[in-house]
Amino acid sequence: MPVLRVFADEKLVDQFDLMSDRTSIGRSPDNDLVLNSKGVSKHHAVILKKGPNYFLVDVGSANGTFMGKQRIKKARLEFWDDIRIAEFVLKFMGNRRHLEQEEGLFGDELGANDVDRTMVIEISKLLEPKRKLAKPVFLPVSHDPTIDVRYEMDKPDAYIGKASGCDIQVGNFWSPRKAARLTWQDDEVFVERMSFRSVMVNRKKVQDKVRLRNGDRLIVNSAEMEFRHVTD
């Protein structure tokens, strides 16, 4: 299930499951996701689910809604997109992670007289660089022509095999349609064998499920690839 990971001052302070077709974001307590800050409008933005896609829509906020450095009115969301609202960064992700111990949630509480007022903030402060998280990437290292491009993982699960629906297509007539599954969870990636044919990590057979580490060599259906965590 997609989630919003809420960062404040580069700390993960909350995460919100996107369970409904419409999720409202704002300062007012009647929103689904409440961001308690004067720079956030009472009703700031909404996220709409249409089929398999999610869309971010600004609903007339005073300080604007940003994706990266671009102020938007409506935009389709992809995993790892950064939504910036006032001093908050909401990262659109495919799964949860464990929350570390944090001091407070969103800083000082607003007073009763502040709830109805939106403080106009300097937009340039929203555009300061935030921390960049590593993306899983698989690089071809063999001469197999079926795996001649890099694959960047952008969802919780991906499959390796010869089937047309696989994310990384490798193999020949005798190869299994789905040979392995990649699972991305809590910023870690695991490979799991799905067929009788061997899957190897660093020339060692995978019996069940193995966590991948930076620089590991993965062999599936005789095709070899290198696992990397890279930062944009």
PDB file of C-alpha atoms in Angstrom:
ATOM      1  CA  MET A   1       0.000   0.000   0.000  1.00  0.00           C
ATOM      2  CA  PRO A   2       1.447   3.428  -0.919  1.00  0.00           C
ATOM      3  CA  VAL A   3       2.377   5.673   1.982  1.00  0.00           C
ATOM      4  CA  LEU A   4       3.502   9.233   2.578  1.00  0.00           C
ATOM      5  CA  ARG A   5       6.657   9.475   4.663  1.00  0.00           C
ATOM      6  CA  VAL A   6       6.605  12.822   6.425  1.00  0.00           C
ATOM      7  CA  PHE A   7       9.955  14.525   7.014  1.00  0.00           C
ATOM      8  CA  ALA A   8      10.533  17.637   9.100  1.00  0.00           C
ATOM      9  CA  ASP A   9      14.049  19.028   9.496  1.00  0.00           C
ATOM     10  CA  GLU A  10      15.286  15.964   7.570  1.00  0.00           C
ATOM     11  CA  LYS A  11      13.843  13.620  10.218  1.00  0.00           C
ATOM     12  CA  LEU A  12      11.186  11.015   9.512  1.00  0.00           C
ATOM     13  CA  VAL A  13       8.410  12.015  11.909  1.00  0.00           C
ATOM     14  CA  ASP A  14       5.334  10.233  10.577  1.00  0.00           C
ATOM     15  CA  GLN A  15       4.000   8.030   7.799  1.00  0.00           C
ATOM     16  CA  PHE A  16       0.479   7.963   6.470  1.00  0.00           C
ATOM     17  CA  ASP A  17      -1.172   5.085   4.599  1.00  0.00           C
ATOM     18  CA  LEU A  18      -3.056   6.145   1.457  1.00  0.00           C
ATOM     19  CA  MET A  19      -6.066   3.895   2.007  1.00  0.00           C
ATOM     20  CA  SER A  20      -8.841   5.955   0.388  1.00  0.00           C
ATOM     21  CA  ASP A  21      -9.482   7.445  -3.042  1.00  0.00           C
ATOM     22  CA  ARG A  22      -9.152  10.971  -1.622  1.00  0.00           C
ATOM     23  CA  THR A  23      -6.671  12.124   1.011  1.00  0.00           C
ATOM     24  CA  SER A  24      -6.804  15.742   2.203  1.00  0.00           C
ATOM     25  CA  ILE A  25      -3.733  17.538   3.549  1.00  0.00           C
ATOM     26  CA  GLY A  26      -3.716  20.769   5.538  1.00  0.00           C
ATOM     27  CA  ARG A  27      -3.487  22.550   8.873  1.00  0.00           C
ATOM     28  CA  SER A  28      -7.140  22.198   9.862  1.00  0.00           C
ATOM     29  CA  PRO A  29      -8.017  19.215  12.101  1.00  0.00           C
ATOM     30  CA  ASP A  30     -10.662  18.014   9.625  1.00  0.00           C
ATOM     31  CA  ASN A  31      -7.964  16.933   7.127  1.00  0.00           C
ATOM     32  CA  ASP A  32      -6.886  13.319   6.764  1.00  0.00           C
ATOM     33  CA  LEU A  33      -3.222  14.297   7.150  1.00  0.00           C
ATOM     34  CA  VAL A  34      -2.753  17.294   9.452  1.00  0.00           C
ATOM     35  CA  LEU A  35       0.446  19.349   9.115  1.00  0.00           C
ATOM     36  CA  ASN A  36       0.560  21.625  12.133  1.00  0.00           C
ATOM     37  CA  SER A  37       2.403  24.671  10.844  1.00  0.00           C
ATOM     38  CA  LYS A  38       1.516  28.291  10.099  1.00  0.00           C
ATOM     39  CA  GLY A  39       2.962  27.926   6.600  1.00  0.00           C
ATOM     40  CA  VAL A  40       0.384  25.276   5.721  1.00  0.00           C
ATOM     41  CA  SER A  41      -3.069  26.396   4.594  1.00  0.00           C
ATOM     42  CA  LYS A  42      -6.119  25.083   6.423  1.00  0.00           C
ATOM     43  CA  HIS A  43      -6.961  23.024   3.335  1.00  0.00           C
ATOM     44  CA  HIS A  44      -3.751  22.857   1.339  1.00  0.00           C
ATOM     45  CA  ALA A  45      -3.780  19.898  -1.073  1.00  0.00           C
ATOM     46  CA  VAL A  46      -5.383  16.537  -1.847  1.00  0.00           C
ATOM     47  CA  ILE A  47      -4.132  13.242  -3.232  1.00  0.00           C
ATOM     48  CA  LEU A  48      -6.582  11.493  -5.543  1.00  0.00           C
ATOM     49  CA  LYS A  49      -6.475   7.830  -6.530  1.00  0.00           C
ATOM     50  CA  LYS A  50      -7.706   7.047 -10.045  1.00  0.00           C
ATOM     51  CA  GLY A  51      -7.263   3.411 -10.987  1.00  0.00           C
ATOM     52  CA  PRO A  52      -3.644   2.456 -10.295  1.00  0.00           C
ATOM     53  CA  ASN A  53      -2.477   6.091 -10.401  1.00  0.00           C
ATOM     54  CA  TYR A  54      -2.236   8.784  -7.729  1.00  0.00           C
ATOM     55  CA  PHE A  55      -2.483  12.519  -8.405  1.00  0.00           C
ATOM     56  CA  LEU A  56      -1.437  15.468  -6.242  1.00  0.00           C
ATOM     57  CA  VAL A  57      -3.721  18.528  -6.469  1.00  0.00           C
ATOM     58  CA  ASP A  58      -3.205  21.924  -4.847  1.00  0.00           C
ATOM     59  CA  VAL A  59      -6.542  23.337  -3.632  1.00  0.00           C
ATOM     60  CA  GLY A  60      -5.679  27.028  -3.623  1.00  0.00           C
ATOM     61  CA  SER A  61      -3.045  27.121  -0.895  1.00  0.00           C
ATOM     62  CA  ALA A  62      -1.350  30.399   0.039  1.00  0.00           C
ATOM     63  CA  ASN A  63       2.253  29.155  -0.140  1.00  0.00           C
ATOM     64  CA  GLY A  64       1.870  26.555  -2.864  1.00  0.00           C
ATOM     65  CA  THR A  65       2.477  22.831  -3.288  1.00  0.00           C
ATOM     66  CA  PHE A  66       5.774  21.702  -4.800  1.00  0.00           C
ATOM     67  CA  MET A  67       7.146  18.552  -6.393  1.00  0.00           C
ATOM     68  CA  GLY A  68      10.896  18.953  -6.197  1.00  0.00           C
ATOM     69  CA  LYS A  69      11.436  22.612  -7.113  1.00  0.00           C
ATOM     70  CA  GLN A  70       8.364  22.873  -9.332  1.00  0.00           C
ATOM     71  CA  ARG A  71       5.206  24.506  -8.008  1.00  0.00           C
ATOM     72  CA  ILE A  72       2.243  22.486  -9.226  1.00  0.00           C
ATOM     73  CA  LYS A  73      -1.514  22.659  -9.458  1.00  0.00           C
ATOM     74  CA  LYS A  74      -1.939  18.985 -10.417  1.00  0.00           C
ATOM     75  CA  ALA A  75       0.616  16.265 -11.070  1.00  0.00           C
ATOM     76  CA  ARG A  76       0.765  12.468 -11.261  1.00  0.00           C
ATOM     77  CA  LEU A  77       2.806  10.877  -8.482  1.00  0.00           C
ATOM     78  CA  GLU A  78       5.566   8.294  -8.916  1.00  0.00           C
ATOM     79  CA  PHE A  79       7.339   6.391  -6.151  1.00  0.00           C
ATOM     80  CA  TRP A  80      10.133   8.445  -4.542  1.00  0.00           C
ATOM     81  CA  ASP A  81       8.550  11.758  -5.554  1.00  0.00           C
ATOM     82  CA  ASP A  82       9.093  14.558  -3.007  1.00  0.00           C
ATOM     83  CA  ILE A  83       6.036  16.652  -2.134  1.00  0.00           C
ATOM     84  CA  ARG A  84       7.014  19.899  -0.414  1.00  0.00           C
ATOM     85  CA  ILE A  85       4.465  21.768   1.698  1.00  0.00           C
ATOM     86  CA  ALA A  86       5.858  24.587   3.841  1.00  0.00           C
ATOM     87  CA  GLU A  87       8.772  23.055   5.811  1.00  0.00           C
ATOM     88  CA  PHE A  88       7.556  19.480   5.335  1.00  0.00           C
ATOM     89  CA  VAL A  89       8.707  16.948   2.749  1.00  0.00           C
ATOM     90  CA  LEU A  90       6.228  14.154   2.019  1.00  0.00           C
ATOM     91  CA  LYS A  91       7.901  11.291   0.180  1.00  0.00           C
ATOM     92  CA  PHE A  92       5.516   9.112  -1.867  1.00  0.00           C
ATOM     93  CA  MET A  93       6.587   5.510  -1.271  1.00  0.00           C
ATOM     94  CA  GLY A  94       5.372   1.969  -1.822  1.00  0.00           C
ATOM     95  CA  ASN A  95       5.769   0.689   1.733  1.00  0.00           C
ATOM     96  CA  ARG A  96       6.361   1.604   5.341  1.00  0.00           C
ATOM     97  CA  ARG A  97       9.595   1.758   7.264  1.00  0.00           C
ATOM     98  CA  HIS A  98      10.199   1.506  11.017  1.00  0.00           C
ATOM     99  CA  LEU A  99      10.004   4.855  12.752  1.00  0.00           C
ATOM    100  CA  GLU A 100      13.018   5.718  14.844  1.00  0.00           C
ATOM    101  CA  GLN A 101      12.583   7.493  18.158  1.00  0.00           C
ATOM    102  CA  GLU A 102      11.911  11.156  17.450  1.00  0.00           C
ATOM    103  CA  GLU A 103      11.530  14.196  19.653  1.00  0.00           C
ATOM    104  CA  GLY A 104       8.026  15.540  19.118  1.00  0.00           C
ATOM    105  CA  LEU A 105       5.977  15.302  15.960  1.00  0.00           C
ATOM    106  CA  PHE A 106       5.725  18.651  14.205  1.00  0.00           C
ATOM    107  CA  GLY A 107       7.266  21.045  16.714  1.00  0.00           C
ATOM    108  CA  ASP A 108       5.317  23.480  18.897  1.00  0.00           C
ATOM    109  CA  GLU A 109       1.536  23.332  18.907  1.00  0.00           C
ATOM    110  CA  LEU A 110      -0.296  26.246  17.337  1.00  0.00           C
ATOM    111  CA  GLY A 111      -2.271  28.495  19.625  1.00  0.00           C
ATOM    112  CA  ALA A 112      -6.053  28.748  19.329  1.00  0.00           C
ATOM    113  CA  ASN A 113      -5.791  32.162  17.689  1.00  0.00           C
ATOM    114  CA  ASP A 114      -3.333  30.901  15.060  1.00  0.00           C
ATOM    115  CA  VAL A 115      -5.506  28.164  13.549  1.00  0.00           C
ATOM    116  CA  ASP A 116      -7.383  30.534  11.240  1.00  0.00           C
ATOM    117  CA  ARG A 117      -4.279  32.336   9.954  1.00  0.00           C
ATOM    118  CA  THR A 118      -1.820  31.169   7.327  1.00  0.00           C
ATOM    119  CA  MET A 119       1.656  32.697   7.611  1.00  0.00           C
ATOM    120  CA  VAL A 120       3.171  33.551   4.237  1.00  0.00           C
ATOM    121  CA  ILE A 121       6.683  32.101   4.129  1.00  0.00           C
ATOM    122  CA  GLU A 122       9.694  32.721   1.889  1.00  0.00           C
ATOM    123  CA  ILE A 123       9.399  30.318  -1.041  1.00  0.00           C
ATOM    124  CA  SER A 124      13.181  30.079  -1.524  1.00  0.00           C
ATOM    125  CA  LYS A 125      13.442  28.285   1.832  1.00  0.00           C
ATOM    126  CA  LEU A 126      11.296  25.487   0.448  1.00  0.00           C
ATOM    127  CA  LEU A 127      13.770  24.847  -2.335  1.00  0.00           C
ATOM    128  CA  GLU A 128      16.821  24.135  -0.202  1.00  0.00           C
ATOM    129  CA  PRO A 129      18.242  20.684  -0.996  1.00  0.00           C
ATOM    130  CA  LYS A 130      16.898  17.841   1.121  1.00  0.00           C
ATOM    131  CA  ARG A 131      18.610  14.556   1.779  1.00  0.00           C
ATOM    132  CA  LYS A 132      18.738  12.164  -1.141  1.00  0.00           C
ATOM    133  CA  LEU A 133      17.843   8.517  -0.605  1.00  0.00           C
ATOM    134  CA  ALA A 134      19.503   5.665  -2.437  1.00  0.00           C
ATOM    135  CA  LYS A 135      17.662   3.823  -5.201  1.00  0.00           C
ATOM    136  CA  PRO A 136      18.282   0.153  -5.998  1.00  0.00           C
ATOM    137  CA  VAL A 137      19.869  -0.288  -9.439  1.00  0.00           C
ATOM    138  CA  PHE A 138      20.837  -3.464 -11.304  1.00  0.00           C
ATOM    139  CA  LEU A 139      23.661  -3.147 -13.840  1.00  0.00           C
ATOM    140  CA  PRO A 140      24.434  -5.765 -16.512  1.00  0.00           C
ATOM    141  CA  VAL A 141      27.914  -7.287 -16.280  1.00  0.00           C
ATOM    142  CA  SER A 142      27.569 -10.194 -18.737  1.00  0.00           C
ATOM    143  CA  HIS A 143      27.527 -10.304 -22.535  1.00  0.00           C
ATOM    144  CA  ASP A 144      23.966 -11.612 -22.579  1.00  0.00           C
ATOM    145  CA  PRO A 145      22.151  -9.349 -25.083  1.00  0.00           C
ATOM    146  CA  THR A 146      18.877  -9.774 -23.180  1.00  0.00           C
ATOM    147  CA  ILE A 147      20.198  -7.666 -20.299  1.00  0.00           C
ATOM    148  CA  ASP A 148      22.029  -4.772 -21.909  1.00  0.00           C
ATOM    149  CA  VAL A 149      20.470  -1.906 -19.950  1.00  0.00           C
ATOM    150  CA  ARG A 150      20.354  -0.924 -16.290  1.00  0.00           C
ATOM    151  CA  TYR A 151      17.182  -1.468 -14.289  1.00  0.00           C
ATOM    152  CA  GLU A 152      16.175   1.041 -11.588  1.00  0.00           C
ATOM    153  CA  MET A 153      13.777  -0.397  -9.055  1.00  0.00           C
ATOM    154  CA  ASP A 154      10.889   1.995  -8.339  1.00  0.00           C
ATOM    155  CA  LYS A 155       8.320  -0.241  -6.638  1.00  0.00           C
ATOM    156  CA  PRO A 156       8.145  -2.684  -3.704  1.00  0.00           C
ATOM    157  CA  ASP A 157       8.326  -5.867  -5.798  1.00  0.00           C
ATOM    158  CA  ALA A 158       9.984  -6.731  -9.106  1.00  0.00           C
ATOM    159  CA  TYR A 159      10.442 -10.010 -10.982  1.00  0.00           C
ATOM    160  CA  ILE A 160      13.280 -11.536 -12.988  1.00  0.00           C
ATOM    161  CA  GLY A 161      12.579 -14.167 -15.653  1.00  0.00           C
ATOM    162  CA  LYS A 162      11.805 -14.763 -19.307  1.00  0.00           C
ATOM    163  CA  ALA A 163       8.080 -13.866 -19.114  1.00  0.00           C
ATOM    164  CA  SER A 164       7.066 -10.680 -20.884  1.00  0.00           C
ATOM    165  CA  GLY A 165       5.624  -9.300 -17.664  1.00  0.00           C
ATOM    166  CA  CYS A 166       8.926  -9.550 -15.778  1.00  0.00           C
ATOM    167  CA  ASP A 167      10.690  -6.315 -14.888  1.00  0.00           C
ATOM    168  CA  ILE A 168      14.090  -7.767 -15.844  1.00  0.00           C
ATOM    169  CA  GLN A 169      13.673 -10.156 -18.767  1.00  0.00           C
ATOM    170  CA  VAL A 170      16.417 -12.760 -19.054  1.00  0.00           C
ATOM    171  CA  GLY A 171      16.618 -16.394 -20.121  1.00  0.00           C
ATOM    172  CA  ASN A 172      16.029 -18.789 -23.001  1.00  0.00           C
ATOM    173  CA  PHE A 173      13.453 -21.421 -23.961  1.00  0.00           C
ATOM    174  CA  TRP A 174      14.357 -23.668 -21.016  1.00  0.00           C
ATOM    175  CA  SER A 175      14.464 -20.902 -18.426  1.00  0.00           C
ATOM    176  CA  PRO A 176      11.637 -20.435 -15.875  1.00  0.00           C
ATOM    177  CA  ARG A 177       9.109 -17.736 -16.638  1.00  0.00           C
ATOM    178  CA  LYS A 178       9.614 -16.210 -13.198  1.00  0.00           C
ATOM    179  CA  ALA A 179      12.963 -17.154 -11.722  1.00  0.00           C
ATOM    180  CA  ALA A 180      13.361 -14.672  -8.865  1.00  0.00           C
ATOM    181  CA  ARG A 181      11.571 -11.925  -7.006  1.00  0.00           C
ATOM    182  CA  LEU A 182      13.123  -8.700  -5.724  1.00  0.00           C
ATOM    183  CA  THR A 183      11.581  -7.138  -2.626  1.00  0.00           C
ATOM    184  CA  TRP A 184      12.330  -3.554  -1.573  1.00  0.00           C
ATOM    185  CA  GLN A 185      11.389  -2.870   2.048  1.00  0.00           C
ATOM    186  CA  ASP A 186      12.675  -0.433   4.671  1.00  0.00           C
ATOM    187  CA  ASP A 187      15.401   0.738   2.225  1.00  0.00           C
ATOM    188  CA  GLU A 188      16.718  -2.823   1.918  1.00  0.00           C
ATOM    189  CA  VAL A 189      16.463  -5.148  -1.097  1.00  0.00           C
ATOM    190  CA  PHE A 190      16.068  -8.926  -0.939  1.00  0.00           C
ATOM    191  CA  VAL A 191      16.194 -11.550  -3.696  1.00  0.00           C
ATOM    192  CA  GLU A 192      14.052 -14.687  -3.432  1.00  0.00           C
ATOM    193  CA  ARG A 193      14.292 -17.809  -5.601  1.00  0.00           C
ATOM    194  CA  MET A 194      10.969 -18.718  -7.275  1.00  0.00           C
ATOM    195  CA  SER A 195      11.813 -21.798  -9.366  1.00  0.00           C
ATOM    196  CA  PHE A 196      13.815 -25.013  -9.379  1.00  0.00           C
ATOM    197  CA  ARG A 197      16.620 -23.282 -11.284  1.00  0.00           C
ATOM    198  CA  SER A 198      19.401 -21.795  -9.186  1.00  0.00           C
ATOM    199  CA  VAL A 199      19.703 -18.146  -8.286  1.00  0.00           C
ATOM    200  CA  MET A 200      23.153 -17.092  -7.142  1.00  0.00           C
ATOM    201  CA  VAL A 201      24.564 -14.158  -5.212  1.00  0.00           C
ATOM    202  CA  ASN A 202      28.342 -13.833  -5.403  1.00  0.00           C
ATOM    203  CA  ARG A 203      28.510 -17.380  -6.850  1.00  0.00           C
ATOM    204  CA  LYS A 204      26.628 -18.837  -3.879  1.00  0.00           C
ATOM    205  CA  LYS A 205      23.211 -20.456  -4.366  1.00  0.00           C
ATOM    206  CA  VAL A 206      20.218 -18.719  -2.832  1.00  0.00           C
ATOM    207  CA  GLN A 207      18.239 -21.304  -0.875  1.00  0.00           C
ATOM    208  CA  ASP A 208      15.347 -19.054   0.095  1.00  0.00           C
ATOM    209  CA  LYS A 209      15.788 -15.310   0.498  1.00  0.00           C
ATOM    210  CA  VAL A 210      18.945 -13.194   0.687  1.00  0.00           C
ATOM    211  CA  ARG A 211      19.511  -9.524   1.427  1.00  0.00           C
ATOM    212  CA  LEU A 212      21.499  -7.769  -1.294  1.00  0.00           C
ATOM    213  CA  ARG A 213      24.421  -5.517  -0.430  1.00  0.00           C
ATOM    214  CA  ASN A 214      26.090  -2.845  -2.492  1.00  0.00           C
ATOM    215  CA  GLY A 215      28.285  -4.453  -5.160  1.00  0.00           C
ATOM    216  CA  ASP A 216      26.760  -7.950  -4.933  1.00  0.00           C
ATOM    217  CA  ARG A 217      26.760  -9.992  -8.159  1.00  0.00           C
ATOM    218  CA  LEU A 218      23.410 -11.623  -8.914  1.00  0.00           C
ATOM    219  CA  ILE A 219      23.026 -14.458 -11.447  1.00  0.00           C
ATOM    220  CA  VAL A 220      19.549 -15.418 -12.658  1.00  0.00           C
ATOM    221  CA  ASN A 221      18.835 -17.554 -15.749  1.00  0.00           C
ATOM    222  CA  SER A 222      22.586 -17.430 -16.548  1.00  0.00           C
ATOM    223  CA  ALA A 223      22.506 -13.630 -16.782  1.00  0.00           C
ATOM    224  CA  GLU A 224      24.771 -11.746 -14.405  1.00  0.00           C
ATOM    225  CA  MET A 225      24.047  -8.319 -12.986  1.00  0.00           C
ATOM    226  CA  GLU A 226      25.527  -6.095 -10.290  1.00  0.00           C
ATOM    227  CA  PHE A 227      23.435  -4.602  -7.504  1.00  0.00           C
ATOM    228  CA  ARG A 228      24.035  -0.979  -6.549  1.00  0.00           C
ATOM    229  CA  HIS A 229      22.462   1.596  -4.271  1.00  0.00           C
ATOM    230  CA  VAL A 230      22.794   4.941  -6.026  1.00  0.00           C
ATOM    231  CA  THR A 231      21.723   8.475  -5.177  1.00  0.00           C
ATOM    232  CA  ASP A 232      20.205  10.844  -7.713  1.00  0.00           C
TER     233      ASP A 232
END
